[in-house]
PDB file of C-alpha atoms in Angstrom:
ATOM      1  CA  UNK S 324     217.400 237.803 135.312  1.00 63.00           C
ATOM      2  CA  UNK S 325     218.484 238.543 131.928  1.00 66.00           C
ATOM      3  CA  UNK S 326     222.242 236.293 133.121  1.00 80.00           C
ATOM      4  CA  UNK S 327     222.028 238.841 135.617  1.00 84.00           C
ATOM      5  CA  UNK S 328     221.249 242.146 134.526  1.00 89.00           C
ATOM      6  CA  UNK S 329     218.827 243.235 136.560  1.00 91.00           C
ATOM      7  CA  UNK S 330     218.537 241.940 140.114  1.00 92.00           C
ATOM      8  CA  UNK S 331     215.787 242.390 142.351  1.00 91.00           C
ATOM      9  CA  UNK S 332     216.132 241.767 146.283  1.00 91.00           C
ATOM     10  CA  UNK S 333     212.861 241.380 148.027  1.00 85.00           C
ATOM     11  CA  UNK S 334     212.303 240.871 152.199  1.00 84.00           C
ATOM     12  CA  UNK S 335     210.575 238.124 153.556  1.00 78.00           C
ATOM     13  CA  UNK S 336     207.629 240.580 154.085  1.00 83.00           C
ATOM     14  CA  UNK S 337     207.700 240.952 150.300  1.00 85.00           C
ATOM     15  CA  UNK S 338     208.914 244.216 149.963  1.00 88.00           C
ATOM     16  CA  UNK S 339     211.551 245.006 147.046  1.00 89.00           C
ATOM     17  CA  UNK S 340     214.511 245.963 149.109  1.00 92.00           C
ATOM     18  CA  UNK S 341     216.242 247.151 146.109  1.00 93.00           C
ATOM     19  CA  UNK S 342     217.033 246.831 142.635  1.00 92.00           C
ATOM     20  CA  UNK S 343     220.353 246.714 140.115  1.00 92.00           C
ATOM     21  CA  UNK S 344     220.120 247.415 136.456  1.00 91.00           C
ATOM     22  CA  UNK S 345     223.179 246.595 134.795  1.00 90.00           C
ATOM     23  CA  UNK S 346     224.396 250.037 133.112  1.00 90.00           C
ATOM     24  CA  UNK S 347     224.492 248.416 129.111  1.00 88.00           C
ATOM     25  CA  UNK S 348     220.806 247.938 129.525  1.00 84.00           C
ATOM     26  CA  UNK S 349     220.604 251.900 130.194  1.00 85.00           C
ATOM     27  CA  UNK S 350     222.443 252.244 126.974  1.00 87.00           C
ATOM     28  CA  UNK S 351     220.833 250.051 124.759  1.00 80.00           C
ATOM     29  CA  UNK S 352     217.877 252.205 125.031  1.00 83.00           C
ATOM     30  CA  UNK S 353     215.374 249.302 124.496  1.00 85.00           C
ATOM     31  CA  UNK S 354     212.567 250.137 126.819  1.00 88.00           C
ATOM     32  CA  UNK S 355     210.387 247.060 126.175  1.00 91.00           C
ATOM     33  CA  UNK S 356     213.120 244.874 126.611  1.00 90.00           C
ATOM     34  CA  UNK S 357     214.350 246.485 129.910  1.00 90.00           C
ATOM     35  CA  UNK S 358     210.430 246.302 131.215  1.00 91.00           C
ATOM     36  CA  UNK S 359     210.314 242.547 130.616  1.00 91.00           C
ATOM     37  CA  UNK S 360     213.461 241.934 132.639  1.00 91.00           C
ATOM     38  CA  UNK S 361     212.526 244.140 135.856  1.00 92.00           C
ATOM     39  CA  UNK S 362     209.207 242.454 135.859  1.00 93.00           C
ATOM     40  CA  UNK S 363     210.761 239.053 135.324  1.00 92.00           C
ATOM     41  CA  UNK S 364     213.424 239.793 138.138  1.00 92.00           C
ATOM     42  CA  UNK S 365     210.679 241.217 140.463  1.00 92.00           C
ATOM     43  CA  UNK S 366     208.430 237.801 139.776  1.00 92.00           C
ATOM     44  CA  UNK S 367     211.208 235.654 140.444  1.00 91.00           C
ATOM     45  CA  UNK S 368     211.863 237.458 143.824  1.00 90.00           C
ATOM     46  CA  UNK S 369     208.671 237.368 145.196  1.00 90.00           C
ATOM     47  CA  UNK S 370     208.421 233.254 144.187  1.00 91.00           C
ATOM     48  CA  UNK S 371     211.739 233.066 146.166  1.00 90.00           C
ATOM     49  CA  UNK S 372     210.640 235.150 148.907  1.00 88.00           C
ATOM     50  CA  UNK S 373     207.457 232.935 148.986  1.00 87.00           C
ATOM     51  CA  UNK S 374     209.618 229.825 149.060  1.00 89.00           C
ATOM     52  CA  UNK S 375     211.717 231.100 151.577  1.00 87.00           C
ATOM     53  CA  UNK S 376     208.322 231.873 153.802  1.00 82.00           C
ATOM     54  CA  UNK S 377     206.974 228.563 153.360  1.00 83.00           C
ATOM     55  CA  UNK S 378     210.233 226.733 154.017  1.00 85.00           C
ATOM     56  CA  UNK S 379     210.099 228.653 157.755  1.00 82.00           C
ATOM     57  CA  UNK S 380     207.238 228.912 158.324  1.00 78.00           C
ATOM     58  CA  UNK S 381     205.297 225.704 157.284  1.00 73.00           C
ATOM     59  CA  UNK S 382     206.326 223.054 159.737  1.00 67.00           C
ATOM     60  CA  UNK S 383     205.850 225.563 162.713  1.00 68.00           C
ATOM     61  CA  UNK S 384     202.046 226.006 161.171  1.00 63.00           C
ATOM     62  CA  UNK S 385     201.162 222.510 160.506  1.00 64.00           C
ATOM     63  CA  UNK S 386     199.437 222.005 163.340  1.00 62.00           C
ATOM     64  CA  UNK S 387     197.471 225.207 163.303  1.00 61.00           C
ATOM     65  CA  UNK S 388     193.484 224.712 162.413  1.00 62.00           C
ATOM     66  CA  UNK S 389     193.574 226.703 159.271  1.00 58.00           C
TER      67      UNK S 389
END
């Protein structure tokens, strides 16, 4: 997010596995700014993550009486 300033890696589980924060973003000192990326990054992960579930896991349940 942010062409890559932060970066958020989340499990399949949806846990945040961990997190980079590119160090000019430290600097700038722009608080709001650096808030809006993390929670843009962490967003983005998750929808990935949930992608990535469905992708895996939705033919094996579509036969399952949901």
């Amino acid at each position: 997010t942010g062409g890559g300033a932060v970066k958020v890696i989340m499990t399949g589980d949806q846990r945040c596995q961990s997190m980079q924060i590119a160090p000019q973003l430290l600097a700038d000192g722009d608080a709001e700014m650096l808030q809006d990326l993390v929670l843009t990054a962490v967003n983005a992960a998750l929808e990935k993550s949930r992608q990535l579930q469905q992708e895996i896991m939705g033919p094996l349940a579509g036969g399952l009486p949901f």
